[in-house]
Amino acid sequence: MTKAKIKALFSRLREHMPEPTTELEYSTPFELLVAVALSAQATDVSVNKATAKLFPVANTPEAILELGEEGLKQYIRNIGLYNSKAANVIKTCRILLERHGGEVPRDRKALEALPGVGRKTANVILNTAFGEPTIAVDTHIFRVSNRTGLAPGRTVRQVEDKLLQVVPEEFKRDAHHWLILHGRYTCVARKPRCGACVIEDLCGYPDKVDP
């Protein structure tokens, strides 16, 4: 995809979604960290239902440690893999208190050292909580990047590196949110809604679906 098309693509997504953001509900970096940790292989809707009950009771590392692992499970048991997620959140709370003064670190290496936090989660935290121009590549972004020809790659890391290379600076901070929302609601996996797509004419996908 040419530089001109890439700029046009993000200009249209920005016009269509002027203030994109995560659909996870949070009010602090710590709440976001917990929500993202819980969201692996789960829907944002299911996570929001759980955190709507959890956060009014415990939304700091200290408060969640007071709940304990079994207490935490009572709030997240409707989320997939809740046993391992509860264990990781408890361990993360301890590390945050012991090494970071109870605060979420604004550092990739420190974030990725937390239990259950990989590169994708670290990118989400750095971008959404701290405004860093990182691009976390999930299933939706991987699909959109390859399907449109924006940033083709065989692996998640290849796509991430390509996006960081081709996305103009003015769009980098919000690129993650634009692409994930576009993939979630328009460029869906089985039958993309090409007729409702604002970037359809810029897309290189050869098997476009009629409206």
PDB file of N, CA, C and O in Angstrom, residues 43-90:
ATOM      1  N   THR A  43     -14.265 -11.763  26.059  1.00  0.00           N
ATOM      2  CA  THR A  43     -14.792 -10.560  25.414  1.00  0.00           C
ATOM      3  C   THR A  43     -14.691  -9.365  26.358  1.00  0.00           C
ATOM      4  O   THR A  43     -14.704  -9.515  27.583  1.00  0.00           O
ATOM      5  N   ASP A  44     -14.607  -8.169  25.768  1.00  0.00           N
ATOM      6  CA  ASP A  44     -14.587  -6.963  26.590  1.00  0.00           C
ATOM      7  C   ASP A  44     -15.878  -6.848  27.397  1.00  0.00           C
ATOM      8  O   ASP A  44     -15.865  -6.361  28.526  1.00  0.00           O
ATOM      9  N   VAL A  45     -16.986  -7.303  26.821  1.00  0.00           N
ATOM     10  CA  VAL A  45     -18.275  -7.238  27.520  1.00  0.00           C
ATOM     11  C   VAL A  45     -18.234  -8.056  28.812  1.00  0.00           C
ATOM     12  O   VAL A  45     -18.661  -7.594  29.873  1.00  0.00           O
ATOM     13  N   SER A  46     -17.695  -9.270  28.722  1.00  0.00           N
ATOM     14  CA  SER A  46     -17.630 -10.128  29.919  1.00  0.00           C
ATOM     15  C   SER A  46     -16.687  -9.549  30.960  1.00  0.00           C
ATOM     16  O   SER A  46     -16.947  -9.634  32.168  1.00  0.00           O
ATOM     17  N   VAL A  47     -15.589  -8.966  30.513  1.00  0.00           N
ATOM     18  CA  VAL A  47     -14.642  -8.343  31.453  1.00  0.00           C
ATOM     19  C   VAL A  47     -15.287  -7.142  32.134  1.00  0.00           C
ATOM     20  O   VAL A  47     -15.172  -6.965  33.354  1.00  0.00           O
ATOM     21  N   ASN A  48     -15.985  -6.309  31.354  1.00  0.00           N
ATOM     22  CA  ASN A  48     -16.627  -5.125  31.934  1.00  0.00           C
ATOM     23  C   ASN A  48     -17.683  -5.506  32.969  1.00  0.00           C
ATOM     24  O   ASN A  48     -17.853  -4.809  33.979  1.00  0.00           O
ATOM     25  N   LYS A  49     -18.390  -6.591  32.724  1.00  0.00           N
ATOM     26  CA  LYS A  49     -19.392  -7.049  33.696  1.00  0.00           C
ATOM     27  C   LYS A  49     -18.721  -7.437  35.014  1.00  0.00           C
ATOM     28  O   LYS A  49     -19.227  -7.136  36.097  1.00  0.00           O
ATOM     29  N   ALA A  50     -17.561  -8.098  34.895  1.00  0.00           N
ATOM     30  CA  ALA A  50     -16.840  -8.518  36.103  1.00  0.00           C
ATOM     31  C   ALA A  50     -16.234  -7.329  36.843  1.00  0.00           C
ATOM     32  O   ALA A  50     -16.365  -7.207  38.066  1.00  0.00           O
ATOM     33  N   THR A  51     -15.582  -6.442  36.108  1.00  0.00           N
ATOM     34  CA  THR A  51     -14.908  -5.319  36.767  1.00  0.00           C
ATOM     35  C   THR A  51     -15.900  -4.286  37.312  1.00  0.00           C
ATOM     36  O   THR A  51     -15.569  -3.544  38.241  1.00  0.00           O
ATOM     37  N   ALA A  52     -17.110  -4.254  36.755  1.00  0.00           N
ATOM     38  CA  ALA A  52     -18.128  -3.347  37.283  1.00  0.00           C
ATOM     39  C   ALA A  52     -18.480  -3.706  38.723  1.00  0.00           C
ATOM     40  O   ALA A  52     -18.884  -2.845  39.514  1.00  0.00           O
ATOM     41  N   LYS A  53     -18.317  -4.969  39.070  1.00  0.00           N
ATOM     42  CA  LYS A  53     -18.558  -5.413  40.447  1.00  0.00           C
ATOM     43  C   LYS A  53     -17.272  -5.404  41.275  1.00  0.00           C
ATOM     44  O   LYS A  53     -17.296  -5.113  42.472  1.00  0.00           O
ATOM     45  N   LEU A  54     -16.157  -5.719  40.604  1.00  0.00           N
ATOM     46  CA  LEU A  54     -14.880  -5.804  41.325  1.00  0.00           C
ATOM     47  C   LEU A  54     -14.327  -4.438  41.718  1.00  0.00           C
ATOM     48  O   LEU A  54     -13.959  -4.225  42.881  1.00  0.00           O
ATOM     49  N   PHE A  55     -14.245  -3.505  40.777  1.00  0.00           N
ATOM     50  CA  PHE A  55     -13.542  -2.249  41.034  1.00  0.00           C
ATOM     51  C   PHE A  55     -14.160  -1.381  42.138  1.00  0.00           C
ATOM     52  O   PHE A  55     -13.411  -0.717  42.870  1.00  0.00           O
ATOM     53  N   PRO A  56     -15.478  -1.347  42.309  1.00  0.00           N
ATOM     54  CA  PRO A  56     -16.006  -0.576  43.445  1.00  0.00           C
ATOM     55  C   PRO A  56     -15.570  -1.143  44.799  1.00  0.00           C
ATOM     56  O   PRO A  56     -15.541  -0.430  45.800  1.00  0.00           O
ATOM     57  N   VAL A  57     -15.211  -2.420  44.812  1.00  0.00           N
ATOM     58  CA  VAL A  57     -14.780  -3.082  46.049  1.00  0.00           C
ATOM     59  C   VAL A  57     -13.263  -3.059  46.184  1.00  0.00           C
ATOM     60  O   VAL A  57     -12.715  -2.841  47.270  1.00  0.00           O
ATOM     61  N   ALA A  58     -12.577  -3.285  45.069  1.00  0.00           N
ATOM     62  CA  ALA A  58     -11.112  -3.357  45.099  1.00  0.00           C
ATOM     63  C   ALA A  58     -10.551  -2.898  43.760  1.00  0.00           C
ATOM     64  O   ALA A  58     -10.696  -3.593  42.758  1.00  0.00           O
ATOM     65  N   ASN A  59      -9.911  -1.727  43.746  1.00  0.00           N
ATOM     66  CA  ASN A  59      -9.327  -1.220  42.506  1.00  0.00           C
ATOM     67  C   ASN A  59      -7.904  -0.711  42.693  1.00  0.00           C
ATOM     68  O   ASN A  59      -7.420   0.127  41.934  1.00  0.00           O
ATOM     69  N   THR A  60      -7.228  -1.239  43.732  1.00  0.00           N
ATOM     70  CA  THR A  60      -5.810  -0.937  43.955  1.00  0.00           C
ATOM     71  C   THR A  60      -5.101  -2.254  44.267  1.00  0.00           C
ATOM     72  O   THR A  60      -5.752  -3.230  44.669  1.00  0.00           O
ATOM     73  N   PRO A  61      -3.792  -2.287  44.115  1.00  0.00           N
ATOM     74  CA  PRO A  61      -3.068  -3.524  44.455  1.00  0.00           C
ATOM     75  C   PRO A  61      -3.311  -3.954  45.900  1.00  0.00           C
ATOM     76  O   PRO A  61      -3.501  -5.140  46.180  1.00  0.00           O
ATOM     77  N   GLU A  62      -3.334  -2.991  46.821  1.00  0.00           N
ATOM     78  CA  GLU A  62      -3.548  -3.317  48.226  1.00  0.00           C
ATOM     79  C   GLU A  62      -4.918  -3.960  48.441  1.00  0.00           C
ATOM     80  O   GLU A  62      -5.053  -4.968  49.144  1.00  0.00           O
ATOM     81  N   ALA A  63      -5.931  -3.365  47.833  1.00  0.00           N
ATOM     82  CA  ALA A  63      -7.299  -3.839  48.045  1.00  0.00           C
ATOM     83  C   ALA A  63      -7.506  -5.227  47.452  1.00  0.00           C
ATOM     84  O   ALA A  63      -8.196  -6.077  48.042  1.00  0.00           O
ATOM     85  N   ILE A  64      -6.902  -5.475  46.289  1.00  0.00           N
ATOM     86  CA  ILE A  64      -7.061  -6.799  45.683  1.00  0.00           C
ATOM     87  C   ILE A  64      -6.292  -7.849  46.478  1.00  0.00           C
ATOM     88  O   ILE A  64      -6.761  -8.987  46.633  1.00  0.00           O
ATOM     89  N   LEU A  65      -5.137  -7.485  47.025  1.00  0.00           N
ATOM     90  CA  LEU A  65      -4.413  -8.424  47.881  1.00  0.00           C
ATOM     91  C   LEU A  65      -5.223  -8.757  49.142  1.00  0.00           C
ATOM     92  O   LEU A  65      -5.193  -9.891  49.623  1.00  0.00           O
ATOM     93  N   GLU A  66      -5.948  -7.786  49.635  1.00  0.00           N
ATOM     94  CA  GLU A  66      -6.807  -8.040  50.801  1.00  0.00           C
ATOM     95  C   GLU A  66      -7.921  -9.022  50.459  1.00  0.00           C
ATOM     96  O   GLU A  66      -8.307  -9.846  51.288  1.00  0.00           O
ATOM     97  N   LEU A  67      -8.431  -8.923  49.236  1.00  0.00           N
ATOM     98  CA  LEU A  67      -9.442  -9.888  48.795  1.00  0.00           C
ATOM     99  C   LEU A  67      -8.874 -11.298  48.795  1.00  0.00           C
ATOM    100  O   LEU A  67      -9.552 -12.256  49.147  1.00  0.00           O
ATOM    101  N   GLY A  68      -7.626 -11.399  48.344  1.00  0.00           N
ATOM    102  CA  GLY A  68      -6.995 -12.706  48.214  1.00  0.00           C
ATOM    103  C   GLY A  68      -7.415 -13.389  46.924  1.00  0.00           C
ATOM    104  O   GLY A  68      -8.366 -12.978  46.252  1.00  0.00           O
ATOM    105  N   GLU A  69      -6.690 -14.431  46.585  1.00  0.00           N
ATOM    106  CA  GLU A  69      -6.940 -15.123  45.316  1.00  0.00           C
ATOM    107  C   GLU A  69      -8.354 -15.707  45.250  1.00  0.00           C
ATOM    108  O   GLU A  69      -9.045 -15.565  44.234  1.00  0.00           O
ATOM    109  N   GLU A  70      -8.782 -16.358  46.306  1.00  0.00           N
ATOM    110  CA  GLU A  70     -10.119 -16.953  46.303  1.00  0.00           C
ATOM    111  C   GLU A  70     -11.208 -15.887  46.270  1.00  0.00           C
ATOM    112  O   GLU A  70     -12.228 -16.041  45.609  1.00  0.00           O
ATOM    113  N   GLY A  71     -10.973 -14.801  46.986  1.00  0.00           N
ATOM    114  CA  GLY A  71     -11.941 -13.706  46.968  1.00  0.00           C
ATOM    115  C   GLY A  71     -12.049 -13.072  45.594  1.00  0.00           C
ATOM    116  O   GLY A  71     -13.151 -12.742  45.128  1.00  0.00           O
ATOM    117  N   LEU A  72     -10.907 -12.912  44.921  1.00  0.00           N
ATOM    118  CA  LEU A  72     -10.893 -12.344  43.574  1.00  0.00           C
ATOM    119  C   LEU A  72     -11.649 -13.235  42.599  1.00  0.00           C
ATOM    120  O   LEU A  72     -12.392 -12.750  41.737  1.00  0.00           O
ATOM    121  N   LYS A  73     -11.484 -14.533  42.750  1.00  0.00           N
ATOM    122  CA  LYS A  73     -12.156 -15.470  41.846  1.00  0.00           C
ATOM    123  C   LYS A  73     -13.666 -15.308  41.862  1.00  0.00           C
ATOM    124  O   LYS A  73     -14.338 -15.529  40.851  1.00  0.00           O
ATOM    125  N   GLN A  74     -14.221 -14.925  42.991  1.00  0.00           N
ATOM    126  CA  GLN A  74     -15.673 -14.774  43.100  1.00  0.00           C
ATOM    127  C   GLN A  74     -16.201 -13.687  42.167  1.00  0.00           C
ATOM    128  O   GLN A  74     -17.346 -13.741  41.727  1.00  0.00           O
ATOM    129  N   TYR A  75     -15.345 -12.730  41.838  1.00  0.00           N
ATOM    130  CA  TYR A  75     -15.755 -11.636  40.957  1.00  0.00           C
ATOM    131  C   TYR A  75     -15.508 -11.938  39.480  1.00  0.00           C
ATOM    132  O   TYR A  75     -16.138 -11.336  38.606  1.00  0.00           O
ATOM    133  N   ILE A  76     -14.576 -12.854  39.192  1.00  0.00           N
ATOM    134  CA  ILE A  76     -14.175 -13.060  37.789  1.00  0.00           C
ATOM    135  C   ILE A  76     -14.464 -14.478  37.303  1.00  0.00           C
ATOM    136  O   ILE A  76     -14.026 -14.854  36.217  1.00  0.00           O
ATOM    137  N   ARG A  77     -15.229 -15.242  38.045  1.00  0.00           N
ATOM    138  CA  ARG A  77     -15.413 -16.654  37.718  1.00  0.00           C
ATOM    139  C   ARG A  77     -16.172 -16.875  36.399  1.00  0.00           C
ATOM    140  O   ARG A  77     -16.145 -17.979  35.856  1.00  0.00           O
ATOM    141  N   ASN A  78     -16.848 -15.864  35.886  1.00  0.00           N
ATOM    142  CA  ASN A  78     -17.550 -16.007  34.611  1.00  0.00           C
ATOM    143  C   ASN A  78     -16.653 -15.693  33.413  1.00  0.00           C
ATOM    144  O   ASN A  78     -17.107 -15.726  32.265  1.00  0.00           O
ATOM    145  N   ILE A  79     -15.391 -15.394  33.674  1.00  0.00           N
ATOM    146  CA  ILE A  79     -14.420 -15.130  32.609  1.00  0.00           C
ATOM    147  C   ILE A  79     -13.574 -16.376  32.395  1.00  0.00           C
ATOM    148  O   ILE A  79     -13.178 -17.040  33.360  1.00  0.00           O
ATOM    149  N   GLY A  80     -13.289 -16.689  31.163  1.00  0.00           N
ATOM    150  CA  GLY A  80     -12.475 -17.860  30.863  1.00  0.00           C
ATOM    151  C   GLY A  80     -11.111 -17.797  31.517  1.00  0.00           C
ATOM    152  O   GLY A  80     -10.522 -16.721  31.655  1.00  0.00           O
ATOM    153  N   LEU A  81     -10.598 -18.966  31.921  1.00  0.00           N
ATOM    154  CA  LEU A  81      -9.275 -19.096  32.536  1.00  0.00           C
ATOM    155  C   LEU A  81      -9.152 -18.276  33.821  1.00  0.00           C
ATOM    156  O   LEU A  81      -8.079 -17.784  34.169  1.00  0.00           O
ATOM    157  N   TYR A  82     -10.258 -18.151  34.552  1.00  0.00           N
ATOM    158  CA  TYR A  82     -10.258 -17.253  35.706  1.00  0.00           C
ATOM    159  C   TYR A  82      -9.309 -17.706  36.816  1.00  0.00           C
ATOM    160  O   TYR A  82      -8.796 -16.879  37.578  1.00  0.00           O
ATOM    161  N   ASN A  83      -9.053 -19.002  36.933  1.00  0.00           N
ATOM    162  CA  ASN A  83      -8.139 -19.469  37.984  1.00  0.00           C
ATOM    163  C   ASN A  83      -6.721 -18.940  37.775  1.00  0.00           C
ATOM    164  O   ASN A  83      -6.112 -18.378  38.694  1.00  0.00           O
ATOM    165  N   SER A  84      -6.212 -19.120  36.568  1.00  0.00           N
ATOM    166  CA  SER A  84      -4.849 -18.654  36.290  1.00  0.00           C
ATOM    167  C   SER A  84      -4.782 -17.133  36.261  1.00  0.00           C
ATOM    168  O   SER A  84      -3.780 -16.532  36.691  1.00  0.00           O
ATOM    169  N   LYS A  85      -5.849 -16.494  35.799  1.00  0.00           N
ATOM    170  CA  LYS A  85      -5.864 -15.028  35.763  1.00  0.00           C
ATOM    171  C   LYS A  85      -5.862 -14.456  37.174  1.00  0.00           C
ATOM    172  O   LYS A  85      -5.177 -13.464  37.451  1.00  0.00           O
ATOM    173  N   ALA A  86      -6.621 -15.074  38.069  1.00  0.00           N
ATOM    174  CA  ALA A  86      -6.641 -14.609  39.457  1.00  0.00           C
ATOM    175  C   ALA A  86      -5.255 -14.735  40.083  1.00  0.00           C
ATOM    176  O   ALA A  86      -4.776 -13.815  40.773  1.00  0.00           O
ATOM    177  N   ALA A  87      -4.602 -15.848  39.845  1.00  0.00           N
ATOM    178  CA  ALA A  87      -3.260 -16.063  40.386  1.00  0.00           C
ATOM    179  C   ALA A  87      -2.286 -15.012  39.867  1.00  0.00           C
ATOM    180  O   ALA A  87      -1.479 -14.459  40.630  1.00  0.00           O
ATOM    181  N   ASN A  88      -2.363 -14.720  38.563  1.00  0.00           N
ATOM    182  CA  ASN A  88      -1.461 -13.732  37.969  1.00  0.00           C
ATOM    183  C   ASN A  88      -1.723 -12.327  38.501  1.00  0.00           C
ATOM    184  O   ASN A  88      -0.784 -11.560  38.750  1.00  0.00           O
ATOM    185  N   VAL A  89      -2.995 -11.976  38.655  1.00  0.00           N
ATOM    186  CA  VAL A  89      -3.323 -10.640  39.170  1.00  0.00           C
ATOM    187  C   VAL A  89      -2.806 -10.470  40.594  1.00  0.00           C
ATOM    188  O   VAL A  89      -2.245  -9.419  40.940  1.00  0.00           O
ATOM    189  N   ILE A  90      -2.970 -11.485  41.418  1.00  0.00           N
ATOM    190  CA  ILE A  90      -2.466 -11.420  42.792  1.00  0.00           C
ATOM    191  C   ILE A  90      -0.941 -11.259  42.800  1.00  0.00           C
ATOM    192  O   ILE A  90      -0.389 -10.422  43.531  1.00  0.00           O
TER     193      ILE A  90
END
